[in-house]
Short mmCIF file of C-alpha atoms in Angstrom, two decimals:
data_model
loop_
_atom_site.label_atom_id
_atom_site.label_comp_id
_atom_site.label_asym_id
_atom_site.label_seq_id
_atom_site.Cartn_x
_atom_site.Cartn_y
_atom_site.Cartn_z
CA MET A 5 -0.01 0.01 0.13
CA SER A 6 1.26 3.41 -0.70
CA ALA A 7 2.37 5.64 1.96
CA SER A 8 -0.19 8.12 1.13
CA ALA A 9 -3.60 6.49 0.45
CA VAL A 10 -6.98 8.17 -0.12
CA ILE A 11 -9.25 6.81 2.59
CA HIS A 12 -12.42 8.66 2.96
CA SER A 13 -14.37 11.54 1.45
CA PRO A 14 -16.31 13.19 4.27
CA ALA A 15 -18.79 15.99 4.13
CA GLN A 16 -17.74 19.40 4.63
CA ARG A 17 -17.32 20.01 8.37
CA ARG A 18 -18.82 22.82 10.43
CA ARG A 19 -16.84 24.26 13.42
CA CYS A 20 -17.80 22.35 16.54
CA PRO A 21 -16.23 21.82 19.94
CA PRO A 22 -13.84 18.86 20.22
CA LEU A 23 -15.60 15.59 20.75
CA PRO A 24 -14.18 12.53 22.84
CA LEU A 25 -12.41 9.94 20.71
CA SER A 26 -12.11 6.29 21.22
CA LEU A 27 -8.82 5.02 22.69
CA GLU A 28 -8.81 1.41 21.34
CA PRO A 29 -5.21 0.55 20.69
CA ASN A 30 -5.64 -0.33 17.12
CA ASN A 31 -7.30 2.82 16.13
CA SER A 32 -4.90 5.13 13.72
CA LYS A 33 -5.20 8.78 13.64
CA LEU A 34 -7.30 8.57 10.48
CA GLN A 35 -9.93 6.15 12.20
CA LEU A 36 -10.13 8.88 15.17
CA ALA A 37 -10.74 11.52 12.69
CA GLN A 38 -13.40 9.39 10.87
CA GLN A 39 -15.09 8.81 14.22
CA GLN A 40 -15.30 12.84 14.62
CA GLN A 41 -16.81 13.13 11.32
CA GLN A 42 -19.34 10.35 11.76
CA GLN A 43 -20.56 11.80 14.92
CA HIS A 44 -20.89 15.20 13.16
CA GLY A 45 -22.57 13.36 10.26
CA HIS A 46 -26.21 14.54 11.02
CA HIS A 47 -25.17 17.98 10.54
CA ALA A 48 -23.75 17.73 7.05
CA GLN A 49 -26.19 15.10 5.32
CA GLN A 50 -27.46 17.63 3.07
CA GLN A 51 -24.32 19.28 2.15
CA PRO A 52 -22.14 18.33 -0.88
CA ARG A 53 -19.15 16.11 0.03
CA GLN A 54 -16.10 18.20 -0.56
CA SER A 55 -13.43 17.30 1.73
CA MET A 56 -10.96 14.22 1.44
CA LEU A 57 -8.90 12.75 4.15
CA ILE A 58 -5.48 11.11 3.11
CA GLU A 59 -3.53 9.01 5.50
CA ASP A 60 0.11 9.72 5.35
CA GLU A 61 2.93 7.73 7.17
CA VAL A 62 4.74 11.02 8.44
CA HIS A 63 1.89 13.52 8.94
CA GLY A 64 -1.07 11.14 9.89
CA VAL A 65 -4.35 12.53 8.50
CA ILE A 66 -4.14 15.33 5.73
CA GLU A 67 -7.37 17.09 4.74
CA LEU A 68 -7.72 18.11 1.07
CA PRO A 69 -10.32 20.60 0.30
CA SER A 70 -12.13 20.56 -3.05
CA HIS A 71 -9.77 22.85 -5.14
CA ILE A 72 -6.75 20.70 -3.99
CA GLN A 73 -8.44 17.56 -4.71
CA GLU A 74 -8.75 18.73 -8.29
CA ILE A 75 -5.20 19.19 -8.40
CA VAL A 76 -4.50 15.82 -6.93
CA LYS A 77 -6.71 14.03 -9.32
CA HIS A 78 -5.03 15.84 -12.59
CA PRO A 79 -3.14 12.99 -14.45
CA LEU A 80 0.02 15.12 -14.22
CA PHE A 81 -0.01 14.93 -10.36
CA GLN A 82 -1.28 11.23 -10.27
CA ARG A 83 1.87 10.47 -12.33
CA LEU A 84 3.95 11.06 -9.46
CA LYS A 85 2.68 8.11 -7.81
CA HIS A 86 4.93 6.30 -10.23
CA VAL A 87 8.04 8.43 -9.64
CA LYS A 88 10.21 7.24 -6.80
CA GLN A 89 11.45 10.04 -4.40
CA LEU A 90 14.88 8.10 -4.28
CA GLY A 91 15.29 7.09 -7.72
CA LEU A 92 17.07 3.86 -8.25
CA ILE A 93 17.56 3.21 -4.50
CA PRO A 94 14.54 0.96 -3.70
CA TRP A 95 16.06 -1.45 -6.48
CA ALA A 96 19.63 -0.75 -5.76
CA ILE A 97 20.27 -0.53 -2.02
CA ASP A 98 16.81 -0.69 0.10
CA LYS A 99 13.58 -1.73 -1.09
CA LYS A 100 11.91 -0.21 1.67
CA ALA A 101 12.57 3.19 0.22
CA ASP A 102 9.95 2.89 -2.34
CA HIS A 103 7.97 6.03 -1.50
CA THR A 104 7.25 8.57 -4.17
CA ARG A 105 7.13 12.18 -5.34
CA TYR A 106 3.26 11.78 -4.84
CA ASP A 107 3.78 10.96 -1.02
CA HIS A 108 6.43 13.88 -0.64
CA CYS A 109 4.36 16.38 -2.39
CA LEU A 110 1.24 15.84 -0.10
CA GLY A 111 3.77 15.90 2.96
CA ALA A 112 5.03 19.49 1.78
CA TYR A 113 1.53 20.72 1.36
CA LYS A 114 0.74 19.83 4.90
CA SER A 115 4.07 21.25 5.97
CA SER A 116 3.47 24.50 4.43
CA GLN A 117 0.20 24.82 6.21
CA ASP A 118 1.74 23.93 9.47
CA HIS A 119 4.59 26.27 8.99
CA LEU A 120 2.45 29.13 8.10
CA ARG A 121 0.11 28.77 10.94
CA ALA A 122 3.19 28.55 13.17
CA ILE A 123 4.78 31.84 11.84
CA GLU A 124 1.48 33.50 12.08
CA ARG A 125 0.87 32.53 15.66
CA ASN A 126 4.38 33.28 16.74
CA SER A 127 4.51 36.90 15.24
CA HIS A 128 1.10 38.40 15.06
CA TYR A 129 2.33 40.21 11.96
CA GLU A 130 0.32 42.61 10.13
CA PRO A 131 -0.98 43.05 7.46
CA LYS A 132 -2.57 39.42 7.46
CA LEU A 133 -1.61 37.23 4.41
CA PRO A 134 -4.38 37.39 1.73
CA ASP A 135 -6.09 34.10 1.07
CA TRP A 136 -5.14 34.06 -2.56
CA CYS A 137 -1.45 34.13 -1.29
CA ARG A 138 -1.99 31.55 1.22
CA GLN A 139 -3.66 29.26 -1.50
CA ALA A 140 -0.60 30.06 -3.52
CA VAL A 141 1.98 28.87 -1.03
CA GLU A 142 0.07 25.67 -0.41
CA ILE A 143 -0.43 24.94 -4.02
CA ALA A 144 3.22 25.65 -4.74
CA ALA A 145 4.32 23.27 -1.83
CA LEU A 146 1.84 20.55 -3.45
CA LEU A 147 3.39 21.07 -6.94
CA HIS A 148 7.06 22.00 -6.40
CA ASP A 149 8.05 18.61 -7.70
CA ILE A 150 5.61 18.05 -10.34
CA GLY A 151 8.08 18.40 -12.99
CA HIS A 152 10.27 15.39 -11.98
CA GLY A 153 10.94 12.95 -14.75
CA PRO A 154 11.13 9.02 -14.09
CA MET A 155 13.53 8.18 -11.22
CA SER A 156 13.66 11.66 -10.02
CA HIS A 157 17.06 13.16 -9.95
CA ALA A 158 18.46 9.87 -11.81
CA TRP A 159 16.57 11.00 -14.84
CA GLU A 160 18.50 14.68 -14.93
CA LEU A 161 21.84 12.59 -14.60
CA ALA A 162 20.82 10.28 -17.53
CA THR A 163 20.03 13.34 -19.69
CA HIS A 164 23.41 14.99 -18.82
CA HIS A 165 21.27 17.62 -16.97
CA GLU A 166 19.58 18.79 -20.14
CA PHE A 167 16.22 17.97 -18.62
CA ASP A 168 15.49 20.51 -15.76
CA HIS A 169 12.76 19.45 -13.36
CA GLU A 170 11.93 22.98 -12.27
CA GLU A 171 11.52 24.35 -15.84
CA ASN A 172 9.36 21.24 -16.58
CA ALA A 173 7.38 22.31 -13.57
CA MET A 174 6.38 25.71 -15.06
CA ALA A 175 4.84 23.67 -17.95
CA CYS A 176 2.95 21.29 -15.77
CA VAL A 177 1.56 24.15 -13.44
CA ASP A 178 0.30 26.00 -16.77
CA THR A 179 -1.36 22.82 -17.92
CA ILE A 180 -3.02 22.21 -14.54
CA PHE A 181 -4.60 25.51 -14.38
CA GLN A 182 -5.57 25.56 -18.05
CA ASP A 183 -7.66 22.53 -17.21
CA ALA A 184 -9.05 24.07 -13.95
CA LEU A 185 -12.77 23.91 -13.15
CA ASN A 186 -12.83 24.69 -9.64
CA PRO A 187 -13.77 28.32 -9.04
CA GLU A 188 -10.94 28.73 -6.61
CA LEU A 189 -8.35 27.52 -9.04
CA VAL A 190 -10.28 29.57 -11.79
CA PHE A 191 -9.82 32.76 -9.74
CA LEU A 192 -6.11 32.25 -9.24
CA ARG A 193 -5.72 31.54 -13.05
CA ASP A 194 -8.00 34.64 -14.18
CA ASP A 195 -8.12 37.29 -11.42
CA GLY A 196 -5.42 40.23 -11.62
CA GLY A 197 -4.03 38.99 -14.98
CA GLY A 198 -3.23 35.65 -13.53
CA ARG A 199 -1.22 36.85 -10.59
CA GLY A 200 -2.11 33.68 -8.62
CA VAL A 201 -0.42 31.27 -11.06
CA GLN A 202 2.22 33.73 -11.62
CA LEU A 203 3.08 33.64 -7.61
CA ILE A 204 2.77 29.98 -7.47
CA LYS A 205 5.32 29.57 -10.12
CA ALA A 206 7.78 32.20 -8.58
CA LEU A 207 7.47 30.29 -5.17
CA ILE A 208 8.41 27.14 -6.83
CA LEU A 209 11.40 28.67 -8.18
CA GLY A 210 12.08 30.85 -5.00
CA CYS A 211 12.34 33.76 -7.07
CA SER A 212 10.43 36.76 -5.87
CA GLU A 213 12.08 39.13 -8.57
CA THR A 214 10.13 37.21 -11.41
CA LEU A 215 7.03 38.60 -10.17
CA PRO A 216 5.42 41.62 -12.08
CA PHE A 217 3.96 43.11 -8.88
CA PRO A 218 5.21 43.88 -5.44
CA MET A 219 4.61 41.42 -2.56
CA LEU A 220 3.78 44.66 -0.18
CA GLY A 221 5.16 43.18 3.06
CA HIS A 222 4.56 39.43 2.27
CA THR A 223 7.84 38.67 0.83
CA TYR A 224 8.59 36.25 3.69
CA ILE A 225 6.44 33.59 1.95
CA PHE A 226 9.46 33.00 -0.44
CA ASP A 227 11.14 31.30 2.67
CA ILE A 228 8.52 28.64 2.79
CA VAL A 229 8.63 26.34 -0.25
CA HIS A 230 12.02 27.01 -1.74
CA ASN A 231 14.23 29.20 0.36
CA ARG A 232 17.01 30.27 -1.58
CA ARG A 233 18.23 32.65 1.15
CA CYS A 234 19.14 29.96 3.87
CA GLY A 235 17.90 26.70 2.59
CA LEU A 236 15.33 26.12 5.43
CA ASP A 237 12.08 25.13 3.85
CA VAL A 238 9.17 22.62 3.97
CA ASP A 239 10.60 20.72 0.97
CA LYS A 240 13.41 19.72 3.30
CA TRP A 241 11.45 19.57 6.33
CA ASP A 242 9.34 16.79 4.80
CA TYR A 243 11.90 14.73 2.52
CA LEU A 244 14.17 14.39 5.57
CA ARG A 245 11.66 13.03 7.67
CA ARG A 246 10.04 10.96 5.02
CA ASP A 247 13.39 9.39 3.86
CA ASN A 248 14.42 8.62 7.32
CA ASN A 249 11.00 7.09 8.24
CA ARG A 250 11.78 4.51 5.46
CA LEU A 251 15.45 4.14 5.77
CA GLN A 252 15.55 4.30 9.68
CA ILE A 253 19.27 5.57 9.77
CA LEU A 254 19.10 8.44 12.10
CA ASN A 255 17.61 8.39 15.65
CA SER A 256 15.07 10.70 17.16
CA ALA A 257 17.53 13.14 18.53
CA GLU A 258 19.41 13.45 15.10
CA MET A 259 15.91 14.19 13.60
CA ASP A 260 14.90 16.75 16.24
CA PHE A 261 14.58 19.88 14.10
CA ASP A 262 10.71 20.40 14.02
CA ASP A 263 10.88 23.53 16.31
CA VAL A 264 13.04 25.17 13.47
CA PHE A 265 9.89 25.63 11.60
CA LEU A 266 7.27 25.72 14.42
CA GLN A 267 8.94 28.43 16.49
CA ALA A 268 10.14 30.52 13.62
CA ARG A 269 8.29 34.03 13.10
CA ILE A 270 7.98 36.73 10.49
CA SER A 271 10.50 39.54 10.39
CA PRO A 272 9.26 42.77 11.52
CA ASP A 273 9.29 44.08 8.05
CA GLY A 274 7.75 41.07 6.57
CA GLN A 275 10.84 40.53 4.11
CA ARG A 276 11.79 37.05 5.64
CA ILE A 277 11.30 34.47 8.24
CA GLU A 278 13.36 34.49 11.37
CA TYR A 279 14.58 31.61 13.37
CA ARG A 280 15.16 31.51 17.06
CA TYR A 281 18.76 31.72 18.08
CA ALA A 282 17.89 29.04 20.86
CA ASP A 283 17.26 26.57 17.98
CA TYR A 284 20.71 26.95 16.28
CA HIS A 285 21.62 23.34 17.38
CA ARG A 286 18.29 22.20 15.72
CA VAL A 287 19.33 24.09 12.45
CA TYR A 288 22.64 22.34 12.62
CA ARG A 289 20.84 18.83 13.09
CA LEU A 290 18.71 19.53 9.90
CA PHE A 291 21.71 20.28 7.72
CA GLU A 292 23.65 17.39 9.37
CA ALA A 293 20.82 15.12 8.63
CA ARG A 294 20.70 16.21 4.86
CA SER A 295 24.52 15.54 4.83
CA LEU A 296 24.46 11.99 6.53
CA LEU A 297 21.28 10.67 4.73
CA PRO A 298 23.07 10.52 1.41
CA ILE A 299 26.19 9.25 2.91
CA LYS A 300 24.63 6.37 4.85
CA GLY A 301 21.59 5.61 3.11
CA TYR A 302 21.65 6.94 -0.76
CA GLN A 303 25.20 5.66 -1.62
#
């Protein structure tokens, strides 16, 4: 079974106080979430079914709203189910490392939500991030690896780097939005001369200077998906955890860097994300993990 498997499509939920959950030992996080939704079911029987729950081996339950579902169901995204995250490693070194770019992209999407909520909670920054920018960040995280070829980076080596996955991603993003039917995706495509899609593509590339419009105090979002400034981004946050979850090379202490993202804040001028000095050792662990995993697990 894939690490990320579509399990259930619940009705859209109302905001309700938390309900008690069963503590049966065999209940997964997904089953607990389903219990909540079943208890709320009588409130939503007449409403269209819009949400989807996915169980992920790193994040537990990931909820996908309808506009994200449309992207995930697109053939270009479904193709990622057949693109191995670690290229040839499942066949050459460790068959357990057979997770896919599909799994990682969903994980990066969830990580972007967690990171955004954390920095907003920690900084109380004004002005608030507009909804269309928030959606652009989440979609950029979801689609950041959409352009990868077969066997991931191994394909780039095979083509002598004539194939560039980020350049290919730009074409894939255009195709997905050309095919879009969901009103929220259509808005991102058509409003303001397509500024939503322009922002998504710029976030994937990590290049704010490619935008034809100013970010007006929200340039910090370019540190979330592809952080060219210091390399701390949700792409690394997810793939390091996901790769190590399969390879089991580093222990929990060596993987203790979640607070780098969960305790960060927005700078007072809104130009960047700031990280706590108290977490410098966690930053070191993250980059050490990035160095050790290839040495111990990929080679």
